[in-house]
Short mmCIF file of C-alpha atoms (C1' of nucleotides) in Angstrom, two decimals:
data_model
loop_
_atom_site.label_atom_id
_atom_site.label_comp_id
_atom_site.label_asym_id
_atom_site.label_seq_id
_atom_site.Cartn_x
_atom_site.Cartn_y
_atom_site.Cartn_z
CA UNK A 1 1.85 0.27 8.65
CA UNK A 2 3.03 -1.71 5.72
CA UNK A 3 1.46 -4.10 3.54
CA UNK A 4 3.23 -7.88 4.01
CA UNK A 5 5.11 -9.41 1.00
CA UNK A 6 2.51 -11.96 1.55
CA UNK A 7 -0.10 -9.94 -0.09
CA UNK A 8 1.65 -8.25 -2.57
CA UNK A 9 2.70 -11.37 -4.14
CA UNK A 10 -1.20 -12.45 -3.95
CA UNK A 11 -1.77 -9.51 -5.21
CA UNK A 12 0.74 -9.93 -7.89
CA UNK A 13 -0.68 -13.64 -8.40
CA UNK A 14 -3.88 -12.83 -9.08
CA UNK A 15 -3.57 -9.73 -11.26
CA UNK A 16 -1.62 -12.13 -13.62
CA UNK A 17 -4.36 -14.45 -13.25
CA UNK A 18 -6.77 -11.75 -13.95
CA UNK A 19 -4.68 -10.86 -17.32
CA UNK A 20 -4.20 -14.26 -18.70
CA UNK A 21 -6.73 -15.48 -21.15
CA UNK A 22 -10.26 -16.41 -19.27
CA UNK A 23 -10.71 -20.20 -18.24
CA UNK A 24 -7.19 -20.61 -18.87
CA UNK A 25 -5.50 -21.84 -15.89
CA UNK A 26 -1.75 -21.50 -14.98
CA UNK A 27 0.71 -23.62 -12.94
CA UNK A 28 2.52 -22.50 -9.55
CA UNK A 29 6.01 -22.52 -11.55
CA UNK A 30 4.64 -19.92 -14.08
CA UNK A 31 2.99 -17.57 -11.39
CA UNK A 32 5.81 -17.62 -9.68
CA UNK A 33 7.74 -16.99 -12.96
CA UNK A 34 6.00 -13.91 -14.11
CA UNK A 35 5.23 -12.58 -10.75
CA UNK A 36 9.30 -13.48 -9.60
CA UNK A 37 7.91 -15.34 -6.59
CA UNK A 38 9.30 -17.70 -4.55
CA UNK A 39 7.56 -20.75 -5.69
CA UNK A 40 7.09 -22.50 -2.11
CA UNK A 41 6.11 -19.59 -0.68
CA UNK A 42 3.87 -18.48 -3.57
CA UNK A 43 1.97 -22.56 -3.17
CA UNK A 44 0.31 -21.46 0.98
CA UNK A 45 -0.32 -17.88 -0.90
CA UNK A 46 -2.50 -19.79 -3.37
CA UNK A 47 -3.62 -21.86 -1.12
CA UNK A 48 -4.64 -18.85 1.29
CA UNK A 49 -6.75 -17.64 -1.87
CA UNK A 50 -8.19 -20.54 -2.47
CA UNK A 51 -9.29 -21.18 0.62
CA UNK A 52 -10.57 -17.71 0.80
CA UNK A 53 -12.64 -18.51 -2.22
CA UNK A 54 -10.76 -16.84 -4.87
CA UNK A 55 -9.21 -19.25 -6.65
CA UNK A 56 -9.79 -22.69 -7.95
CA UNK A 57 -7.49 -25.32 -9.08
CA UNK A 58 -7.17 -28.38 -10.06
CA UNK A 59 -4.40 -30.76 -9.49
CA UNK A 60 -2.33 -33.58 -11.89
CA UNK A 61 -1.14 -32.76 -15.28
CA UNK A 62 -2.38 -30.02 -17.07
CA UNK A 63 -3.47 -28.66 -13.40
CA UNK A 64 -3.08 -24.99 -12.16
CA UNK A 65 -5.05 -22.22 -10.93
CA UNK A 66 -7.32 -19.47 -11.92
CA UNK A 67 -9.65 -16.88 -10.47
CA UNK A 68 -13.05 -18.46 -9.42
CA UNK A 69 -14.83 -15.06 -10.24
CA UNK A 70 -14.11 -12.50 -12.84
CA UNK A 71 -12.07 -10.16 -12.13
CA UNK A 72 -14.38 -7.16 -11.98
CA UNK A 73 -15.69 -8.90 -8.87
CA UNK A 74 -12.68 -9.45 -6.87
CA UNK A 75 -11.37 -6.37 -5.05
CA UNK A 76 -7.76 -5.23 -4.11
CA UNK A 77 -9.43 -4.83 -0.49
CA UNK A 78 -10.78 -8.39 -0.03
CA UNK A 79 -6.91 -10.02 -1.90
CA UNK A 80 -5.19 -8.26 1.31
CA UNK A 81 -7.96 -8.55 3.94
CA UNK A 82 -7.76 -12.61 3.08
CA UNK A 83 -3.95 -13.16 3.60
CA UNK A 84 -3.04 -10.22 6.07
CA UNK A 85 -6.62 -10.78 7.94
CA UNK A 86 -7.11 -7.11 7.86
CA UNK A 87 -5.89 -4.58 6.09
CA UNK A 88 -5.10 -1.14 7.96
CA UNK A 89 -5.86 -2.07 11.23
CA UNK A 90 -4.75 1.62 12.62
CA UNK A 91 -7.14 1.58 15.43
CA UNK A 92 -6.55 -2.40 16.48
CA UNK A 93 -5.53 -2.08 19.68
CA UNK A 94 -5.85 1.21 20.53
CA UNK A 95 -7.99 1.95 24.27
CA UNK A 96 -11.55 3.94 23.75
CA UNK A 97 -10.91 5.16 27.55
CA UNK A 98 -8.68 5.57 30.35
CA UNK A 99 -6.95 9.27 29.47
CA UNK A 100 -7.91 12.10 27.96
CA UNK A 101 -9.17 11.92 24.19
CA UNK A 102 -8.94 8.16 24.46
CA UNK A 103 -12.77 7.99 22.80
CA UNK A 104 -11.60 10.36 20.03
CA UNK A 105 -8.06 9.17 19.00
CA UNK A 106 -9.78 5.76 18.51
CA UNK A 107 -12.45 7.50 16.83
CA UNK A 108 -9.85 8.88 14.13
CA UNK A 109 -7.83 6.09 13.81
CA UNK A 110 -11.09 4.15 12.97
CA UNK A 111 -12.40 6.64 10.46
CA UNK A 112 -9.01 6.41 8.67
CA UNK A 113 -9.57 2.73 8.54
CA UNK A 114 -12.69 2.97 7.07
CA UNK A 115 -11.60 5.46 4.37
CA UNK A 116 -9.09 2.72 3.23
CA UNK A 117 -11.35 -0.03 3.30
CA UNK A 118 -13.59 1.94 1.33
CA UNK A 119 -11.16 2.61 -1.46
CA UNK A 120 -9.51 -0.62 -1.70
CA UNK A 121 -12.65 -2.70 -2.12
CA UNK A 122 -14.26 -0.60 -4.20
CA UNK A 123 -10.83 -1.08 -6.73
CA UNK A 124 -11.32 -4.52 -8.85
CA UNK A 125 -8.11 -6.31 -10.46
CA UNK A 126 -9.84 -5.32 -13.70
CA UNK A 127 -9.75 -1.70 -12.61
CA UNK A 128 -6.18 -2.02 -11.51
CA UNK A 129 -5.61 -3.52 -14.98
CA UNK A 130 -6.86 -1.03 -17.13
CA UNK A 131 -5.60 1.62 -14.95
CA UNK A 132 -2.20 0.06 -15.75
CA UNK A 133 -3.09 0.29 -19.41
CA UNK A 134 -4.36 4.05 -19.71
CA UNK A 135 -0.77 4.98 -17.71
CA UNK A 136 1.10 3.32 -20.75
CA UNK A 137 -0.99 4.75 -23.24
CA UNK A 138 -0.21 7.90 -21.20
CA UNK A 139 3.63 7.63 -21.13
CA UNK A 140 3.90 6.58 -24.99
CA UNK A 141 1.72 9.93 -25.68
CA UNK A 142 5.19 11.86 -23.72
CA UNK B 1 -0.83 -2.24 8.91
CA UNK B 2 -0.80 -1.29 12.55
CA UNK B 3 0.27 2.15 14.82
CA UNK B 4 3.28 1.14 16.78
CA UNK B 5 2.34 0.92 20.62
CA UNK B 6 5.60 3.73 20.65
CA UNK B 7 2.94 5.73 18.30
CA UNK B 8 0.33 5.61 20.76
CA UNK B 9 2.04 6.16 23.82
CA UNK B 10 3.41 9.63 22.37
CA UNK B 11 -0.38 10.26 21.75
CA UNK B 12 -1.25 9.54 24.91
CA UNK B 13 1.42 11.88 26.47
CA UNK B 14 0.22 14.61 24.04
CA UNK B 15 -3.62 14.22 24.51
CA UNK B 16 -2.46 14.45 28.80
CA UNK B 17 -0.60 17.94 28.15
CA UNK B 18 -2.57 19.12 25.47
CA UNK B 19 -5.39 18.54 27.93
CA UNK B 20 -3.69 20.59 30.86
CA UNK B 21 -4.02 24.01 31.64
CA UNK B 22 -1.97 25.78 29.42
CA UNK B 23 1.56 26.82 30.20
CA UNK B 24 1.40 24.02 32.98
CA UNK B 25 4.45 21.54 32.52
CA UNK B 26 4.12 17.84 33.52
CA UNK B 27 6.59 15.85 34.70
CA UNK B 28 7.51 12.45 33.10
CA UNK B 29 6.64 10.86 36.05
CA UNK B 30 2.59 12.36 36.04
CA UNK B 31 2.73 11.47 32.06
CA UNK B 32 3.41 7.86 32.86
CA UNK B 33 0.48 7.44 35.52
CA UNK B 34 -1.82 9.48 33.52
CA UNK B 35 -1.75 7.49 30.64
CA UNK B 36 0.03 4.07 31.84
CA UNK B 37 3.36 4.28 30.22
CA UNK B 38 6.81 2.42 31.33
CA UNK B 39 8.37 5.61 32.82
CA UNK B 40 12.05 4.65 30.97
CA UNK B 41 10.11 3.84 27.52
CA UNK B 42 8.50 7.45 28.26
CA UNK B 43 11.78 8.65 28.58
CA UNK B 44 12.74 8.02 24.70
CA UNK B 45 9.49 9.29 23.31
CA UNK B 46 9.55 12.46 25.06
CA UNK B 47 12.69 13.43 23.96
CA UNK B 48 12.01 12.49 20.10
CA UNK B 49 8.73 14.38 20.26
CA UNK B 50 10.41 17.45 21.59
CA UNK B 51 13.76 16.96 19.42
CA UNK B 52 10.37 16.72 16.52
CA UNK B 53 9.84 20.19 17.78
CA UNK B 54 6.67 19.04 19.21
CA UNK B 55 7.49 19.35 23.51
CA UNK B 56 9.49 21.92 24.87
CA UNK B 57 11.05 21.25 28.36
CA UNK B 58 12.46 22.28 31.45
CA UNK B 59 14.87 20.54 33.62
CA UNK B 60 15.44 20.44 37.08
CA UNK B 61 12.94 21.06 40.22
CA UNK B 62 9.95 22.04 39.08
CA UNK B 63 10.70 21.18 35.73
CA UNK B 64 8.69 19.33 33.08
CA UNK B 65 6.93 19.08 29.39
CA UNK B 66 4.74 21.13 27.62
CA UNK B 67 3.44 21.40 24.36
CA UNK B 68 5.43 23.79 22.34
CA UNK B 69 2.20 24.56 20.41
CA UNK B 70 -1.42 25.34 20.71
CA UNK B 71 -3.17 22.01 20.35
CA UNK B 72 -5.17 23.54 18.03
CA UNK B 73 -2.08 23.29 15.80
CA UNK B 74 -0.63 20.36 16.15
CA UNK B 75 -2.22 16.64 14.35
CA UNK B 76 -2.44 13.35 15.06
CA UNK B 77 -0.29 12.52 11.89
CA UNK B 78 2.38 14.65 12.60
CA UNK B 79 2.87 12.65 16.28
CA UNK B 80 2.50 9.51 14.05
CA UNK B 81 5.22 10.63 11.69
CA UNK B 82 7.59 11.89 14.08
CA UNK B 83 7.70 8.32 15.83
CA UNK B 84 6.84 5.75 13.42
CA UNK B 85 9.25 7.60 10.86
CA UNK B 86 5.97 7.48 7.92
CA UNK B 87 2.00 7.35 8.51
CA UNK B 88 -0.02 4.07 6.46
CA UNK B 89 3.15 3.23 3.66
CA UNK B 90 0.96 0.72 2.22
CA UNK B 91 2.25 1.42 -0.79
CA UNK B 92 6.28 1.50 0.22
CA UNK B 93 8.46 -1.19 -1.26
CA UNK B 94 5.52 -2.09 -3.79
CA UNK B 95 7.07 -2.01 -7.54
CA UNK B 96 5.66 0.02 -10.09
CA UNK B 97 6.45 -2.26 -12.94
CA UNK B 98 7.41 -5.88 -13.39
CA UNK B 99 4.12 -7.82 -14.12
CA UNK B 100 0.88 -6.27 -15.65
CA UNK B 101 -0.99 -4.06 -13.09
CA UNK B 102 2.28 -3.08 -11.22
CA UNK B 103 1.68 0.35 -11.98
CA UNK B 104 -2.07 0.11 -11.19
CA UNK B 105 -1.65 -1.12 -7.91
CA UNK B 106 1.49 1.07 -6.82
CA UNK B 107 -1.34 3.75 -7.74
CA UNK B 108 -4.04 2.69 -5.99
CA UNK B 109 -2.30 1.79 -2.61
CA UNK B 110 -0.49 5.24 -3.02
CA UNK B 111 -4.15 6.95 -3.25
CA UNK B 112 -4.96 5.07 -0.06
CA UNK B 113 -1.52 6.49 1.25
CA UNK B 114 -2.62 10.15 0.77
CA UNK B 115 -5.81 9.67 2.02
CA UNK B 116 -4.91 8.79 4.94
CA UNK B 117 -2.57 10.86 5.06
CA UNK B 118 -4.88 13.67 4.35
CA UNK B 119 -7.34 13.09 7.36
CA UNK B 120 -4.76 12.78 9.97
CA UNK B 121 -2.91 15.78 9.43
CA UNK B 122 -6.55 17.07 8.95
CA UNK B 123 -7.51 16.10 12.69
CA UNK B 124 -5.62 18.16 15.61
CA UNK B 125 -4.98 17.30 19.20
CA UNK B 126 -8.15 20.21 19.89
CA UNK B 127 -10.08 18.11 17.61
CA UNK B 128 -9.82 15.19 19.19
CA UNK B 129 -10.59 16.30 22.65
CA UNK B 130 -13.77 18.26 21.20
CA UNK B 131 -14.86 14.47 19.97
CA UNK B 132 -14.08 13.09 22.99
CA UNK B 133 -16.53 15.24 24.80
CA UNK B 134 -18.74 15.09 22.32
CA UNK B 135 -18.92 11.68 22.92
CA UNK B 136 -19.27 12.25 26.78
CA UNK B 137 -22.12 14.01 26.06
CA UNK B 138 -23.55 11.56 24.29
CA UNK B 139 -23.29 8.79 26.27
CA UNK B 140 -24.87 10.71 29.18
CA UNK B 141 -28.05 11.42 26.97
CA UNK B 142 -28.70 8.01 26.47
"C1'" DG C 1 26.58 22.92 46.94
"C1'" DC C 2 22.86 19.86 46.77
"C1'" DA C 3 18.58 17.80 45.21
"C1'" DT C 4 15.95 17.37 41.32
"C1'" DT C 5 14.82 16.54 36.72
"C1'" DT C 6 15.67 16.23 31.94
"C1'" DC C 7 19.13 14.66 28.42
"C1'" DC C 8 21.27 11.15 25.94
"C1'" DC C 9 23.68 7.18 25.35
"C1'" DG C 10 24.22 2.18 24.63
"C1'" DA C 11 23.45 -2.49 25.76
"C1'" DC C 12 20.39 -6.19 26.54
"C1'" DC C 13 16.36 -9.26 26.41
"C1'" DA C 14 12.03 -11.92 25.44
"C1'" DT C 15 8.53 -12.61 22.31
"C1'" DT C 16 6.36 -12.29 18.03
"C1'" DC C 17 6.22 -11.66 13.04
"C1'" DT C 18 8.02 -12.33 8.49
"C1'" DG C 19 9.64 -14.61 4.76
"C1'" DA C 20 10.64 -18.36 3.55
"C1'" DT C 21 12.07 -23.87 2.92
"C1'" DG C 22 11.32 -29.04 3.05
"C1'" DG C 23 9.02 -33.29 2.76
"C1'" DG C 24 5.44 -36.11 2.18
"C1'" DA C 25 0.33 -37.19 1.21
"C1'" DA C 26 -3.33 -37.01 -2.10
"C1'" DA C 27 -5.51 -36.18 -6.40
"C1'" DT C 28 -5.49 -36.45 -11.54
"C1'" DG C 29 -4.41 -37.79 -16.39
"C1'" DC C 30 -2.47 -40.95 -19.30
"C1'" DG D 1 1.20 -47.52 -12.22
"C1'" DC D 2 3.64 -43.55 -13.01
"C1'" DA D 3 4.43 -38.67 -13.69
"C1'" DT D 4 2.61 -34.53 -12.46
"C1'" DT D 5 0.76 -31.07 -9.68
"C1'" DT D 6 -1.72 -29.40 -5.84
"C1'" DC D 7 -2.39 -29.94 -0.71
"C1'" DC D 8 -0.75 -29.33 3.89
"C1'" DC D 9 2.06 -29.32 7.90
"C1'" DA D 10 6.35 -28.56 10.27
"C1'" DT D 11 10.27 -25.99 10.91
"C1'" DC D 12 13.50 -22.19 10.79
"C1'" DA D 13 16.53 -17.95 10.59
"C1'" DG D 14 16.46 -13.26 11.00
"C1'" DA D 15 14.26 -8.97 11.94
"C1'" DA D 16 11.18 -6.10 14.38
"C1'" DT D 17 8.67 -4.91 18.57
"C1'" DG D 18 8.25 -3.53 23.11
"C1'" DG D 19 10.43 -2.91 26.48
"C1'" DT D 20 14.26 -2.80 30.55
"C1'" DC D 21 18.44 -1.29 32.72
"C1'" DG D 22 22.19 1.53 33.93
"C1'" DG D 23 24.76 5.40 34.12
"C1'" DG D 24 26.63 9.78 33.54
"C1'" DA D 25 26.20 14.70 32.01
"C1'" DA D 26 23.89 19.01 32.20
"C1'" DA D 27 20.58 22.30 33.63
"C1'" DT D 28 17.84 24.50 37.30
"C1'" DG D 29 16.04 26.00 41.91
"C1'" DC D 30 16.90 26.59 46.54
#
DNA sequence: GCATTTCCCGACCATTCTGATGGGAAATGC
DNA sequence: GCATTTCCCATCAGAATGGTCGGGAAATGC
């Protein structure tokens, strides 16, 4: 029902990847800096991403991360789907049969899933971004 | 990211009633056979959906649950809520500020939230049945 | 008054998940 | 060859999940 620290530091990871300067990459320590991450925990997150085909790095001085693709191609969705291996699984699980409405709760459950998936991977880091940006813009106008 | 197994039991239980001939009450023992529920777990859901103002029952012989309401009025969410405590918090415990697109995501995953939100409390225990032999149908066509 | 059935506790338990931490190997740059 | 930084595995404590068990009180029907 909840979303795992796990993937909300990704996600916080890679939105401050997505705001830093393009082609510049950033070290663990200063992710986990900015994003107040734990750094251990932060280096399999990173890992998780990179894996997943997010990321890229490179190692030895002046090493770091940053995104592989920009960031109007990487969606909330696919950040949470990669570290939490799904991401509102409310019909996993659940029976199609064996009492009454068994076929339709599962039915429900499943549409509700797809709604979500829908609307988080059709959200890029650069929409989150400038969505952050109009809400200042918005709260200095008050 | 997941329905508690709690969750679905209590939908289970009021699928079985809802799908009894009204005014009948069922026993906690017929619930648990019905739909395959630990009869002592039962026990513990029953109550909270009634003291959720869900069930109302009847003790001693001849003595049962019902639903307190037509089926017509009463939603998959609600169960979900009354059980799990919230419905799809994706969004709970997620900052709104702290690093750039804190806000942005709170928002989005919020969005997600209400949508969710939205169709279950949308889709009744009537409704469901309805798909479920709907589906019946179906599957007997092909 | 007796059987039945819900009500309502509270304790316990096994397993899994979550949120980390630690230590060393392997690149890389100089 | 040495510092740096990522890679990767192993482990761990604590919480949550999914129950189980027991027992007594209170309705209700006969």
């Amino acid at each position: 029902m909840r979303i795992s620290k796990k993937a909300e530091y990704a996600l916080r990871a890679a939105l401050i990847l997505a705001a830093a300067a393009p082609g510049r990459t950033l070290q663990i320590q200063e992710l986990a800096e900015s994003g107040t991450i734990p750094v251990k925990f932060l280096e399999q997150i990173l890992l998780a991403l990179k894996n997943g085909g997010l990321l890229r790095s490179k190692r030895g001085v002046g090493g770091g991360y940053q995104l592989d693709r920009p960031p109007r191609s990487i969606s909330v969705g696919e950040i949470i789907t990669i570290i939490d291996g799904s991401l509102s699984g409310l019909a996993q699980g659940i029976p199609t049969s064996g009492f009454p409405g068994a076929a339709g709760i599962h039915a429900c459950l499943e549409q509700a899933d797809r709604r979500t998936n829908d609307l988080l991977h059709s959200q890029s880091l650069a929409d989150v971004l400038e969505a952050d940006r109009a809400r200042e813009l918005l709260a200095f106008e008050i």
